[in-house]
């Protein structure tokens, strides 16, 4: 027992060292990239109106923050509505497809094909159909987020241990009980994997959706900045989108840790 | 064991093929009240298939499964069945894993928890009620799975190599523990193993199965008195039975 514990703690230590390494390596790499970027611009190798220096980008972001607040809220709202919509739809459809074999065989290829159509082609179509309000953007976000969530859910349903399902049957469990007690919770890990992927996409999707025109939003703001050659503002907005996407990803990860305490050790 | 015991389970001349390959060939098994019976056979012979048929998950091509003289062929939900793997739900605490059969029967979670609590002591899992399966050792997980099996039904229990994945020391402890627990429970048990010592140590009777397709080669009575402890392994009677079985396999 003692021996077991000591090897266990050794493994833990090694693991936490590895985790620290996992954090340091990409951070260091990023810092080096930014440094190179900084040196290139500061030494005039590339003109400032083509590529602002990283410091310009950050100060610009800070300066424009008050004026883009509304745009930020609109983009965030569209992204979150679309995200939630995608979650609801993919859960409902995944359950239907899992229970009705024909539906799965019919729809799965269509789902994959739908992903090969570039969103930049669809966005103007939605603008034509649904106008320039929030709705077409929300639909774009939902479409983009839908695929990773439903695919991971279906995969989760498929990968549940057959013996476990048989065990439930041997205990006389109904299909509904088998689903709620075993299939759905067993697929939670896959579900969250899909959610994380979707979380990183959704802000970007709303952002691109806004390029087709509208009243407010970060995408719209960026297009205007581009027209007036405000390249530092373009960069500042892109940086903001990256930060927001990362925050959303982190949020989903934290949510997973809280909702699935058993998965922390696996 | 007396001949007046009630017949709990009677598997009558079952046959089963998968894709034209005969796996179970005219197998008949009897299990009396409070009896411990083992199926001893080589790997891949069709032992788990026999259990799947008894539990109603698989329909035999021919033959019947009678439980207390009622036909249960192809009907699940009557006997307790423990798989080779522990199959604990990783997202549920041990207490909820164990209470699962009760929840399936429609009992509220809170009530089900109350009902299983008192068994944690018997199964040696006190203090682990609110842990997750990954926090338990292999032997404890196996006991938890056994406890869940017992919670479903305490009268007929099918155990498919419950100790197969454990190390020799833990396995020995679990066997002694099982014998001990069975004294306080009122269960009839059918037990799969390919460990000869284990079969003799635990059983009242042993069915020897052939290679695939599984046929009953012999039925052996283990007339070693209970309570048994680890010392019986060295007795001459134990070794006679063991030799007898080894000659048949
Ligand atoms: N559902 C099934 N479909 C097709 N073949 C099956 C099925 N279940 C079992 N078999 C086959 O039947 C044979 C016996 O399998 P079974 O699992 O009953 O053996 P076993 O005696 O329990 O083996 P082990 O000791 O390894 O657990 C194997 O060849 C297996 O491939
Ligand atoms: Mg088996």
Short mmCIF file of C-alpha atoms and ligand atoms in Angstrom, two decimals:
data_model
loop_
_atom_site.label_atom_id
_atom_site.label_comp_id
_atom_site.label_asym_id
_atom_site.label_seq_id
_atom_site.Cartn_x
_atom_site.Cartn_y
_atom_site.Cartn_z
CA UNK A 1 0.00 0.00 0.00
CA UNK A 2 2.77 2.40 1.00
CA UNK A 3 4.72 1.51 -2.08
CA UNK A 4 1.67 2.09 -4.22
CA UNK A 5 1.14 5.50 -2.71
CA UNK A 6 4.69 6.61 -3.24
CA UNK A 7 4.73 5.59 -6.90
CA UNK A 8 1.34 7.23 -7.16
CA UNK A 9 2.63 10.55 -5.85
CA UNK A 10 5.67 10.27 -8.09
CA UNK A 11 3.39 9.87 -11.06
CA UNK A 12 1.35 12.83 -9.84
CA UNK A 13 4.44 14.97 -9.52
CA UNK A 14 5.60 13.98 -12.97
CA UNK A 15 2.15 14.72 -14.28
CA UNK A 16 2.02 18.17 -12.70
CA UNK A 17 5.52 18.91 -14.02
CA UNK A 18 4.28 17.90 -17.44
CA UNK A 19 1.25 20.13 -17.01
CA UNK A 20 3.47 23.09 -16.18
CA UNK A 21 5.53 22.25 -19.26
CA UNK A 22 2.36 22.10 -21.30
CA UNK A 23 1.66 25.67 -20.19
CA UNK A 24 5.18 27.06 -20.57
CA UNK A 25 6.04 25.77 -24.01
CA UNK A 26 3.17 27.34 -25.98
CA UNK A 27 3.39 30.55 -23.94
CA UNK A 28 7.11 30.89 -24.63
CA UNK A 29 6.53 30.17 -28.31
CA UNK A 30 3.82 32.83 -28.46
CA UNK A 31 6.04 35.38 -26.73
CA UNK A 32 8.84 34.71 -29.23
CA UNK A 33 6.44 35.17 -32.15
CA UNK A 34 5.16 38.46 -30.73
CA UNK A 35 8.74 39.57 -30.12
CA UNK A 36 9.67 38.89 -33.73
CA UNK A 37 6.57 40.75 -34.84
CA UNK A 38 7.53 43.68 -32.60
CA UNK A 39 11.12 43.82 -33.90
CA UNK A 40 10.03 43.65 -37.53
CA UNK A 41 7.66 46.61 -37.14
CA UNK A 42 9.79 48.74 -34.83
CA UNK A 43 12.77 48.49 -37.18
CA UNK A 44 10.71 49.52 -40.16
CA UNK A 45 11.10 46.25 -42.02
CA UNK A 46 7.35 46.36 -42.59
CA UNK A 47 5.50 49.68 -42.73
CA UNK A 48 3.23 50.53 -39.80
CA UNK A 49 0.17 51.13 -41.97
CA UNK A 50 0.53 47.55 -43.27
CA UNK A 51 1.22 45.93 -39.91
CA UNK A 52 0.82 47.75 -36.59
CA UNK A 53 3.15 46.79 -33.76
CA UNK A 54 1.73 44.56 -31.01
CA UNK A 55 1.92 47.46 -28.57
CA UNK A 56 -0.14 49.65 -30.92
CA UNK A 57 -2.75 46.89 -31.12
CA UNK A 58 -3.09 46.65 -27.38
CA UNK A 59 -3.25 50.39 -26.77
CA UNK A 60 -5.76 50.77 -29.61
CA UNK A 61 -7.91 48.04 -28.13
CA UNK A 62 -7.85 49.84 -24.81
CA UNK A 63 -8.77 53.16 -26.46
CA UNK A 64 -11.66 51.88 -28.55
CA UNK A 65 -13.12 49.70 -25.83
CA UNK A 66 -15.78 52.30 -24.79
CA UNK A 67 -16.93 52.89 -28.37
CA UNK A 68 -17.16 49.20 -29.27
CA UNK A 69 -18.99 48.14 -26.12
CA UNK A 70 -22.33 47.93 -27.87
CA UNK A 71 -20.82 46.05 -30.81
CA UNK A 72 -19.23 43.63 -28.40
CA UNK A 73 -22.53 42.97 -26.65
CA UNK A 74 -24.34 42.37 -29.93
CA UNK A 75 -21.69 39.92 -31.18
CA UNK A 76 -21.59 38.09 -27.87
CA UNK A 77 -25.38 37.83 -27.75
CA UNK A 78 -25.55 36.46 -31.28
CA UNK A 79 -22.79 33.97 -30.55
CA UNK A 80 -24.41 32.74 -27.36
CA UNK A 81 -27.92 32.50 -28.79
CA UNK A 82 -26.56 30.55 -31.74
CA UNK A 83 -24.51 28.34 -29.45
CA UNK A 84 -27.48 27.49 -27.23
CA UNK A 85 -29.68 26.92 -30.26
CA UNK A 86 -27.08 24.54 -31.68
CA UNK A 87 -26.88 22.67 -28.36
CA UNK A 88 -30.64 22.19 -28.17
CA UNK A 89 -30.99 21.12 -31.78
CA UNK A 90 -28.06 18.76 -31.74
CA UNK A 91 -29.25 17.04 -28.56
CA UNK A 92 -32.76 16.56 -29.94
CA UNK A 93 -31.57 15.38 -33.33
CA UNK A 94 -28.87 13.13 -31.87
CA UNK A 95 -31.44 11.40 -29.68
CA UNK A 96 -33.78 10.94 -32.65
CA UNK A 97 -30.98 9.65 -34.86
CA UNK A 98 -29.74 7.28 -32.19
CA UNK A 99 -33.18 5.76 -31.70
CA UNK A 100 -34.33 5.66 -35.30
CA UNK A 101 -31.79 3.75 -37.38
CA UNK A 102 -33.11 4.90 -40.77
CA UNK A 103 -32.95 8.53 -39.72
CA UNK A 104 -29.31 8.17 -38.77
CA UNK A 105 -28.34 6.49 -42.01
CA UNK A 106 -30.24 9.10 -44.01
CA UNK A 107 -29.05 12.20 -42.18
CA UNK A 108 -25.45 11.47 -41.27
CA UNK A 109 -24.03 11.90 -44.80
CA UNK A 110 -26.10 15.06 -45.23
CA UNK A 111 -24.61 16.47 -42.05
CA UNK A 112 -21.12 15.87 -43.36
CA UNK A 113 -21.93 17.37 -46.77
CA UNK A 114 -23.41 20.44 -45.10
CA UNK A 115 -20.02 21.09 -43.56
CA UNK A 116 -18.33 21.31 -46.94
CA UNK A 117 -20.35 24.39 -47.90
CA UNK A 118 -18.31 27.42 -46.87
CA UNK A 119 -20.05 29.68 -44.41
CA UNK A 120 -19.03 32.69 -46.52
CA UNK A 121 -21.37 31.41 -49.23
CA UNK A 122 -24.26 30.82 -46.86
CA UNK A 123 -24.03 34.09 -44.94
CA UNK A 124 -25.16 36.36 -47.82
CA UNK A 125 -28.00 33.94 -48.55
CA UNK A 126 -29.23 34.19 -44.98
CA UNK A 127 -28.98 37.98 -45.20
CA UNK A 128 -31.23 37.85 -48.29
CA UNK A 129 -33.73 35.56 -46.59
CA UNK A 130 -33.77 36.90 -43.06
CA UNK A 131 -32.72 40.52 -43.46
CA UNK A 132 -30.01 42.38 -41.59
CA UNK A 133 -31.07 41.83 -38.00
CA UNK A 134 -29.63 39.39 -35.50
CA UNK A 135 -31.48 36.34 -36.80
CA UNK A 136 -29.30 35.52 -39.85
CA UNK A 137 -26.15 35.81 -37.70
CA UNK A 138 -27.61 33.57 -35.03
CA UNK A 139 -28.43 31.01 -37.71
CA UNK A 140 -24.87 31.14 -39.04
CA UNK A 141 -23.49 30.56 -35.54
CA UNK A 142 -25.94 27.72 -34.88
CA UNK A 143 -25.01 26.03 -38.16
CA UNK A 144 -21.31 26.24 -37.45
CA UNK A 145 -21.65 24.99 -33.86
CA UNK A 146 -24.20 22.31 -34.64
CA UNK A 147 -21.87 19.91 -36.42
CA UNK A 148 -19.13 19.37 -33.82
CA UNK A 149 -21.71 18.95 -31.07
CA UNK A 150 -23.95 16.45 -32.83
CA UNK A 151 -21.06 14.40 -34.21
CA UNK A 152 -19.46 14.06 -30.79
CA UNK A 153 -22.79 13.22 -29.19
CA UNK A 154 -23.56 10.51 -31.75
CA UNK A 155 -20.08 9.11 -31.28
CA UNK A 156 -20.65 9.10 -27.52
CA UNK A 157 -23.95 7.22 -27.85
CA UNK A 158 -22.26 4.67 -30.12
CA UNK A 159 -19.29 4.08 -27.87
CA UNK A 160 -21.25 3.12 -24.75
CA UNK A 161 -20.12 -0.34 -23.61
CA UNK A 162 -22.50 -2.94 -25.06
CA UNK A 163 -22.15 -5.06 -21.94
CA UNK A 164 -23.29 -2.12 -19.86
CA UNK A 165 -26.40 -1.78 -22.00
CA UNK A 166 -27.02 -5.52 -21.69
CA UNK A 167 -26.58 -5.33 -17.95
CA UNK A 168 -29.24 -2.63 -17.83
CA UNK A 169 -31.51 -4.82 -19.94
CA UNK A 170 -30.90 -7.78 -17.68
CA UNK A 171 -32.16 -5.63 -14.82
CA UNK A 172 -35.32 -4.97 -16.80
CA UNK A 173 -34.61 -1.29 -17.53
CA UNK A 174 -36.80 0.44 -20.11
CA UNK A 175 -35.30 2.18 -23.14
CA UNK A 176 -35.94 5.55 -21.53
CA UNK A 177 -34.27 4.48 -18.27
CA UNK A 178 -31.30 3.06 -20.19
CA UNK A 179 -30.98 6.37 -21.98
CA UNK A 180 -31.27 8.68 -19.00
CA UNK A 181 -29.30 6.53 -16.56
CA UNK A 182 -26.53 5.26 -18.84
CA UNK A 183 -26.37 6.40 -22.43
CA UNK A 184 -26.63 10.12 -21.94
CA UNK A 185 -24.31 10.44 -18.92
CA UNK A 186 -21.81 8.07 -20.54
CA UNK A 187 -21.70 10.41 -23.53
CA UNK A 188 -21.08 13.54 -21.47
CA UNK A 189 -17.33 13.43 -22.09
CA UNK A 190 -17.84 13.37 -25.86
CA UNK A 191 -20.55 16.01 -25.54
CA UNK A 192 -18.17 18.40 -23.81
CA UNK A 193 -15.47 17.76 -26.40
CA UNK A 194 -17.96 18.90 -29.03
CA UNK A 195 -19.01 21.86 -26.90
CA UNK A 196 -15.41 23.02 -26.56
CA UNK A 197 -14.84 22.91 -30.30
CA UNK A 198 -18.11 24.75 -30.87
CA UNK A 199 -17.23 27.33 -28.21
CA UNK A 200 -14.07 28.28 -30.08
CA UNK A 201 -16.03 28.64 -33.34
CA UNK A 202 -19.07 30.56 -32.22
CA UNK A 203 -17.69 34.10 -31.75
CA UNK A 204 -15.85 33.84 -35.06
CA UNK A 205 -19.05 32.64 -36.76
CA UNK A 206 -21.05 35.61 -35.48
CA UNK A 207 -18.19 37.89 -36.51
CA UNK A 208 -18.18 36.56 -40.08
CA UNK A 209 -21.97 36.64 -40.22
CA UNK A 210 -21.82 40.37 -39.51
CA UNK A 211 -19.70 41.05 -42.57
CA UNK A 212 -22.85 40.74 -44.64
CA UNK A 213 -24.12 43.93 -43.07
CA UNK A 214 -26.30 44.91 -40.17
CA UNK A 215 -26.66 47.54 -37.53
CA UNK A 216 -24.05 46.58 -34.95
CA UNK A 217 -21.44 43.98 -34.06
CA UNK A 218 -17.68 43.57 -33.97
CA UNK A 219 -17.59 42.21 -37.53
CA UNK A 220 -19.38 45.26 -38.78
CA UNK A 221 -17.09 47.53 -36.81
CA UNK A 222 -14.07 45.80 -38.31
CA UNK A 223 -15.37 46.21 -41.85
CA UNK A 224 -15.84 49.94 -41.23
CA UNK A 225 -12.36 50.24 -39.74
CA UNK A 226 -10.96 48.43 -42.76
CA UNK A 227 -12.65 50.86 -45.14
CA UNK A 228 -11.16 53.84 -43.31
CA UNK A 229 -7.74 52.15 -43.33
CA UNK A 230 -7.69 51.87 -39.54
CA UNK A 231 -5.50 48.81 -39.57
CA UNK A 232 -4.63 49.06 -35.88
CA UNK A 233 -8.36 48.95 -35.08
CA UNK A 234 -8.79 45.92 -37.35
CA UNK A 235 -6.07 44.15 -35.43
CA UNK A 236 -7.49 45.26 -32.09
CA UNK A 237 -10.89 43.77 -32.94
CA UNK A 238 -9.35 40.51 -34.12
CA UNK A 239 -7.44 40.32 -30.86
CA UNK A 240 -10.68 40.86 -28.98
CA UNK A 241 -12.34 38.02 -30.90
CA UNK A 242 -9.45 35.71 -30.02
CA UNK A 243 -9.67 36.67 -26.34
CA UNK A 244 -13.44 36.16 -26.25
CA UNK A 245 -13.17 32.77 -27.94
CA UNK A 246 -10.54 31.62 -25.48
CA UNK A 247 -12.63 32.83 -22.55
CA UNK A 248 -15.64 30.91 -23.80
CA UNK A 249 -13.54 27.79 -24.24
CA UNK A 250 -12.25 28.16 -20.69
CA UNK A 251 -15.78 28.66 -19.42
CA UNK A 252 -16.92 25.39 -20.98
CA UNK A 253 -13.89 23.60 -19.49
CA UNK A 254 -14.71 24.93 -16.03
CA UNK A 255 -18.33 23.93 -16.47
CA UNK A 256 -17.21 20.42 -17.39
CA UNK A 257 -15.04 20.14 -14.30
CA UNK A 258 -17.96 21.13 -12.11
CA UNK A 259 -20.57 18.99 -13.80
CA UNK A 260 -18.33 15.93 -14.20
CA UNK A 261 -16.19 15.64 -11.08
CA UNK A 262 -15.52 11.96 -11.87
CA UNK A 263 -13.76 12.77 -15.13
CA UNK A 264 -10.95 14.78 -13.52
CA UNK A 265 -8.96 11.65 -12.73
CA UNK A 266 -9.41 9.83 -16.02
CA UNK B 1 -27.14 -30.21 1.10
CA UNK B 2 -30.38 -32.11 1.34
CA UNK B 3 -32.44 -33.40 -1.54
CA UNK B 4 -35.50 -31.62 -0.16
CA UNK B 5 -34.25 -28.26 -1.32
CA UNK B 6 -36.52 -26.45 -3.73
CA UNK B 7 -35.40 -26.26 -7.35
CA UNK B 8 -34.70 -22.60 -8.07
CA UNK B 9 -33.46 -22.75 -11.61
CA UNK B 10 -33.72 -25.41 -14.24
CA UNK B 11 -32.03 -24.95 -17.59
CA UNK B 12 -33.41 -27.64 -19.85
CA UNK B 13 -31.55 -28.90 -22.92
CA UNK B 14 -30.52 -25.56 -24.41
CA UNK B 15 -28.82 -25.13 -27.78
CA UNK B 16 -27.44 -21.95 -29.30
CA UNK B 17 -25.52 -21.15 -32.48
CA UNK B 18 -24.03 -17.87 -33.66
CA UNK B 19 -23.59 -17.57 -37.42
CA UNK B 20 -23.96 -21.32 -37.96
CA UNK B 21 -21.36 -22.08 -35.28
CA UNK B 22 -22.73 -24.16 -32.46
CA UNK B 23 -21.73 -22.60 -29.14
CA UNK B 24 -24.03 -24.27 -26.61
CA UNK B 25 -24.81 -27.93 -27.23
CA UNK B 26 -27.59 -29.52 -25.21
CA UNK B 27 -26.74 -28.04 -21.83
CA UNK B 28 -28.90 -28.71 -18.79
CA UNK B 29 -28.23 -27.11 -15.43
CA UNK B 30 -30.00 -27.29 -12.10
CA UNK B 31 -29.68 -24.92 -9.20
CA UNK B 32 -31.35 -25.56 -5.87
CA UNK B 33 -32.23 -23.11 -3.14
CA UNK B 34 -29.19 -21.80 -1.29
CA UNK B 35 -26.86 -23.84 -3.45
CA UNK B 36 -23.54 -22.69 -4.89
CA UNK B 37 -22.88 -24.24 -8.29
CA UNK B 38 -19.94 -23.55 -10.60
CA UNK B 39 -19.56 -23.87 -14.35
CA UNK B 40 -15.95 -24.77 -15.00
CA UNK B 41 -14.73 -24.67 -18.56
CA UNK B 42 -12.02 -23.46 -20.91
CA UNK B 43 -11.94 -19.94 -22.33
CA UNK B 44 -14.31 -19.32 -25.22
CA UNK B 45 -16.33 -22.46 -24.61
CA UNK B 46 -19.64 -20.65 -24.33
CA UNK B 47 -20.01 -20.07 -20.58
CA UNK B 48 -21.03 -16.43 -20.82
CA UNK B 49 -23.46 -17.36 -23.57
CA UNK B 50 -25.16 -19.77 -21.16
CA UNK B 51 -25.51 -16.93 -18.65
CA UNK B 52 -26.85 -14.60 -21.33
CA UNK B 53 -29.49 -17.21 -22.07
CA UNK B 54 -30.41 -17.71 -18.41
CA UNK B 55 -30.69 -13.95 -17.87
CA UNK B 56 -32.96 -13.68 -20.89
CA UNK B 57 -30.67 -11.42 -22.95
CA UNK B 58 -30.19 -14.15 -25.57
CA UNK B 59 -32.87 -16.55 -26.73
CA UNK B 60 -31.76 -20.17 -27.04
CA UNK B 61 -32.38 -21.90 -30.37
CA UNK B 62 -33.90 -24.77 -28.45
CA UNK B 63 -34.59 -25.56 -24.84
CA UNK B 64 -36.11 -23.79 -21.86
CA UNK B 65 -35.16 -21.75 -18.83
CA UNK B 66 -37.43 -22.50 -15.89
CA UNK B 67 -37.25 -20.39 -12.75
CA UNK B 68 -39.24 -21.84 -9.87
CA UNK B 69 -41.10 -23.89 -12.47
CA UNK B 70 -42.13 -20.83 -14.50
CA UNK B 71 -40.92 -20.46 -18.08
CA UNK B 72 -38.54 -17.49 -18.35
CA UNK B 73 -36.96 -18.35 -21.69
CA UNK B 74 -35.89 -15.10 -23.38
CA UNK B 75 -37.33 -12.93 -20.60
CA UNK B 76 -34.95 -10.62 -18.81
CA UNK B 77 -35.33 -8.88 -15.47
CA UNK B 78 -35.69 -11.92 -13.23
CA UNK B 79 -32.22 -13.04 -12.11
CA UNK B 80 -29.25 -10.97 -10.93
CA UNK B 81 -26.36 -11.02 -13.34
CA UNK B 82 -22.81 -9.87 -12.69
CA UNK B 83 -20.58 -9.52 -15.73
CA UNK B 84 -16.91 -10.36 -16.08
CA UNK B 85 -16.20 -6.62 -15.91
CA UNK B 86 -17.42 -4.61 -12.91
CA UNK B 87 -19.34 -2.21 -15.22
CA UNK B 88 -19.72 0.42 -12.51
CA UNK B 89 -21.00 3.75 -13.79
CA UNK B 90 -18.01 6.06 -13.52
CA UNK B 91 -20.21 9.14 -13.11
CA UNK B 92 -22.16 7.82 -10.13
CA UNK B 93 -21.00 7.55 -6.54
CA UNK B 94 -20.72 4.00 -5.18
CA UNK B 95 -23.96 4.32 -3.23
CA UNK B 96 -25.86 5.31 -6.37
CA UNK B 97 -24.18 2.59 -8.40
CA UNK B 98 -25.29 0.05 -5.87
CA UNK B 99 -28.79 1.51 -5.70
CA UNK B 100 -29.13 1.45 -9.49
CA UNK B 101 -31.29 -1.70 -9.65
CA UNK B 102 -33.72 -0.14 -7.19
CA UNK B 103 -33.88 3.09 -9.18
CA UNK B 104 -34.60 1.04 -12.30
CA UNK B 105 -37.47 -0.58 -10.44
CA UNK B 106 -38.89 2.92 -9.90
CA UNK B 107 -37.79 3.66 -6.35
CA UNK B 108 -36.81 7.27 -5.67
CA UNK B 109 -33.08 7.94 -5.45
CA UNK B 110 -33.18 9.12 -1.85
CA UNK B 111 -35.20 6.16 -0.68
CA UNK B 112 -33.00 3.76 -2.65
CA UNK B 113 -29.93 5.18 -0.94
CA UNK B 114 -31.49 4.55 2.46
CA UNK B 115 -32.30 0.97 1.49
CA UNK B 116 -28.76 0.08 0.41
CA UNK B 117 -26.91 1.85 3.21
CA UNK B 118 -27.08 -0.97 5.71
CA UNK B 119 -25.39 -3.42 3.33
CA UNK B 120 -22.16 -1.46 3.04
CA UNK B 121 -20.85 -3.06 6.19
CA UNK B 122 -21.55 -6.62 5.02
CA UNK B 123 -19.84 -5.94 1.70
CA UNK B 124 -16.85 -4.30 3.37
CA UNK B 125 -17.37 -0.92 1.75
CA UNK B 126 -18.19 1.27 4.74
CA UNK B 127 -16.84 4.77 4.33
CA UNK B 128 -16.79 4.50 0.55
CA UNK B 129 -20.47 5.26 -0.02
CA UNK B 130 -19.83 8.67 -1.51
CA UNK B 131 -16.67 7.90 -3.46
CA UNK B 132 -16.53 7.52 -7.22
CA UNK B 133 -15.52 4.14 -8.71
CA UNK B 134 -12.10 5.43 -9.82
CA UNK B 135 -11.26 6.05 -6.17
CA UNK B 136 -11.63 2.35 -5.29
CA UNK B 137 -9.21 -0.55 -5.67
CA UNK B 138 -9.95 -3.44 -8.02
CA UNK B 139 -11.16 -5.71 -5.23
CA UNK B 140 -13.44 -3.02 -3.82
CA UNK B 141 -14.91 -2.27 -7.21
CA UNK B 142 -15.66 -5.94 -7.61
CA UNK B 143 -17.38 -6.00 -4.22
CA UNK B 144 -19.40 -2.94 -5.19
CA UNK B 145 -20.46 -4.67 -8.41
CA UNK B 146 -21.38 -7.74 -6.40
CA UNK B 147 -23.38 -5.61 -4.01
CA UNK B 148 -25.26 -4.03 -6.89
CA UNK B 149 -25.97 -7.50 -8.24
CA UNK B 150 -27.30 -8.55 -4.86
CA UNK B 151 -29.50 -5.45 -4.64
CA UNK B 152 -31.31 -6.42 -7.80
CA UNK B 153 -32.42 -9.78 -6.50
CA UNK B 154 -31.15 -11.77 -3.62
CA UNK B 155 -32.41 -15.13 -4.64
CA UNK B 156 -30.79 -16.21 -7.92
CA UNK B 157 -27.41 -14.67 -8.72
CA UNK B 158 -25.26 -15.34 -11.78
CA UNK B 159 -21.60 -14.46 -11.33
CA UNK B 160 -19.43 -14.51 -14.45
CA UNK B 161 -15.79 -14.82 -13.36
CA UNK B 162 -16.16 -12.05 -10.78
CA UNK B 163 -12.58 -12.44 -9.58
CA UNK B 164 -11.00 -13.15 -12.95
CA UNK B 165 -9.21 -9.83 -13.21
CA UNK B 166 -7.79 -9.75 -9.68
CA UNK B 167 -4.30 -10.64 -8.50
CA UNK B 168 -3.84 -13.96 -6.69
CA UNK B 169 -3.72 -12.48 -3.19
CA UNK B 170 -6.79 -10.28 -3.60
CA UNK B 171 -8.57 -13.14 -5.31
CA UNK B 172 -7.95 -15.46 -2.35
CA UNK B 173 -9.22 -12.85 0.07
CA UNK B 174 -12.30 -12.20 -2.02
CA UNK B 175 -13.13 -15.91 -2.14
CA UNK B 176 -12.97 -16.26 1.65
CA UNK B 177 -14.94 -13.07 1.99
CA UNK B 178 -17.61 -14.33 -0.43
CA UNK B 179 -18.06 -17.57 1.53
CA UNK B 180 -18.38 -15.50 4.68
CA UNK B 181 -20.96 -13.14 3.22
CA UNK B 182 -23.01 -15.97 1.78
CA UNK B 183 -23.62 -17.33 5.26
CA UNK B 184 -25.64 -14.22 6.08
CA UNK B 185 -27.40 -13.95 2.73
CA UNK B 186 -30.04 -16.24 1.36
CA UNK B 187 -28.91 -16.66 -2.22
CA UNK B 188 -28.63 -19.39 -4.83
CA UNK B 189 -25.55 -18.83 -6.93
CA UNK B 190 -24.35 -19.93 -10.33
CA UNK B 191 -20.68 -19.13 -10.76
CA UNK B 192 -18.46 -19.16 -13.86
CA UNK B 193 -14.75 -19.75 -13.55
CA UNK B 194 -11.85 -21.44 -15.26
CA UNK B 195 -9.91 -21.71 -12.01
CA UNK B 196 -10.21 -25.27 -10.65
CA UNK B 197 -9.18 -24.38 -7.08
CA UNK B 198 -11.66 -21.56 -6.97
CA UNK B 199 -14.48 -23.81 -8.16
CA UNK B 200 -13.75 -26.50 -5.55
CA UNK B 201 -13.23 -24.00 -2.75
CA UNK B 202 -16.55 -22.24 -3.29
CA UNK B 203 -18.99 -24.79 -4.71
CA UNK B 204 -21.42 -27.43 -3.62
CA UNK B 205 -21.46 -28.80 -7.14
CA UNK B 206 -19.42 -28.25 -10.28
CA UNK B 207 -20.44 -28.70 -13.90
CA UNK B 208 -17.45 -29.41 -16.11
CA UNK B 209 -17.88 -27.93 -19.58
CA UNK B 210 -16.12 -29.03 -22.76
CA UNK B 211 -14.39 -26.86 -25.35
CA UNK B 212 -16.74 -25.05 -27.74
CA UNK B 213 -19.45 -26.11 -28.30
CA UNK B 214 -20.11 -26.23 -24.59
CA UNK B 215 -21.41 -29.58 -23.43
CA UNK B 216 -21.68 -30.82 -19.87
CA UNK B 217 -18.88 -33.35 -19.54
CA UNK B 218 -19.47 -34.17 -15.92
CA UNK B 219 -21.15 -33.07 -12.73
CA UNK B 220 -19.08 -33.23 -9.59
CA UNK B 221 -20.27 -33.01 -6.00
CA UNK B 222 -17.91 -31.20 -3.66
CA UNK B 223 -18.52 -33.00 -0.38
CA UNK B 224 -16.20 -30.87 1.71
CA UNK B 225 -18.06 -29.65 4.80
CA UNK B 226 -18.68 -25.98 5.48
CA UNK B 227 -17.57 -23.64 6.93
CA UNK B 228 -14.49 -23.88 4.74
CA UNK B 229 -11.30 -21.93 5.12
CA UNK B 230 -8.11 -21.63 3.13
CA UNK B 231 -6.65 -24.74 4.79
CA UNK B 232 -8.91 -27.09 2.87
CA UNK B 233 -6.76 -26.53 -0.19
CA UNK B 234 -4.18 -28.85 1.33
CA UNK B 235 -6.58 -31.61 2.41
CA UNK B 236 -6.53 -34.95 0.62
CA UNK B 237 -10.21 -34.74 -0.30
CA UNK B 238 -9.63 -31.40 -2.03
CA UNK B 239 -6.74 -32.81 -4.00
CA UNK B 240 -8.65 -35.94 -4.95
CA UNK B 241 -11.40 -33.81 -6.43
CA UNK B 242 -8.86 -31.59 -8.14
CA UNK B 243 -7.08 -34.56 -9.70
CA UNK B 244 -10.39 -35.99 -10.82
CA UNK B 245 -11.29 -32.71 -12.56
CA UNK B 246 -7.88 -32.28 -14.17
CA UNK B 247 -8.12 -35.71 -15.73
CA UNK B 248 -11.41 -34.75 -17.30
CA UNK B 249 -10.30 -31.41 -18.76
N1 LIG C 1 -23.53 -12.21 -29.63
C1 LIG C 1 -22.66 -13.03 -30.24
N2 LIG C 1 -22.56 -13.05 -31.59
C2 LIG C 1 -21.70 -13.88 -32.21
N3 LIG C 1 -20.88 -14.73 -31.58
C3 LIG C 1 -20.92 -14.76 -30.24
C4 LIG C 1 -21.81 -13.90 -29.50
N4 LIG C 1 -21.62 -14.16 -28.18
C5 LIG C 1 -20.67 -15.11 -28.11
N5 LIG C 1 -20.25 -15.46 -29.32
C6 LIG C 1 -19.24 -16.49 -29.60
O1 LIG C 1 -19.54 -17.63 -28.83
C7 LIG C 1 -18.34 -18.23 -28.33
C8 LIG C 1 -18.42 -18.41 -26.84
O2 LIG C 1 -18.41 -17.15 -26.22
P1 LIG C 1 -18.59 -16.95 -24.65
O3 LIG C 1 -18.41 -15.51 -24.38
O4 LIG C 1 -19.86 -17.57 -24.23
O5 LIG C 1 -17.37 -17.79 -24.08
P2 LIG C 1 -16.84 -17.90 -22.58
O6 LIG C 1 -16.82 -19.35 -22.26
O7 LIG C 1 -17.61 -17.02 -21.69
O8 LIG C 1 -15.36 -17.39 -22.73
P3 LIG C 1 -14.43 -16.63 -21.66
O9 LIG C 1 -13.97 -17.66 -20.68
O10 LIG C 1 -13.30 -16.11 -22.48
O11 LIG C 1 -15.23 -15.55 -21.04
C9 LIG C 1 -17.20 -17.36 -28.78
O12 LIG C 1 -16.58 -17.96 -29.90
C10 LIG C 1 -17.87 -16.06 -29.17
O13 LIG C 1 -17.17 -15.45 -30.22
MG1 LIG C 2 -17.14 -15.29 -20.64
#
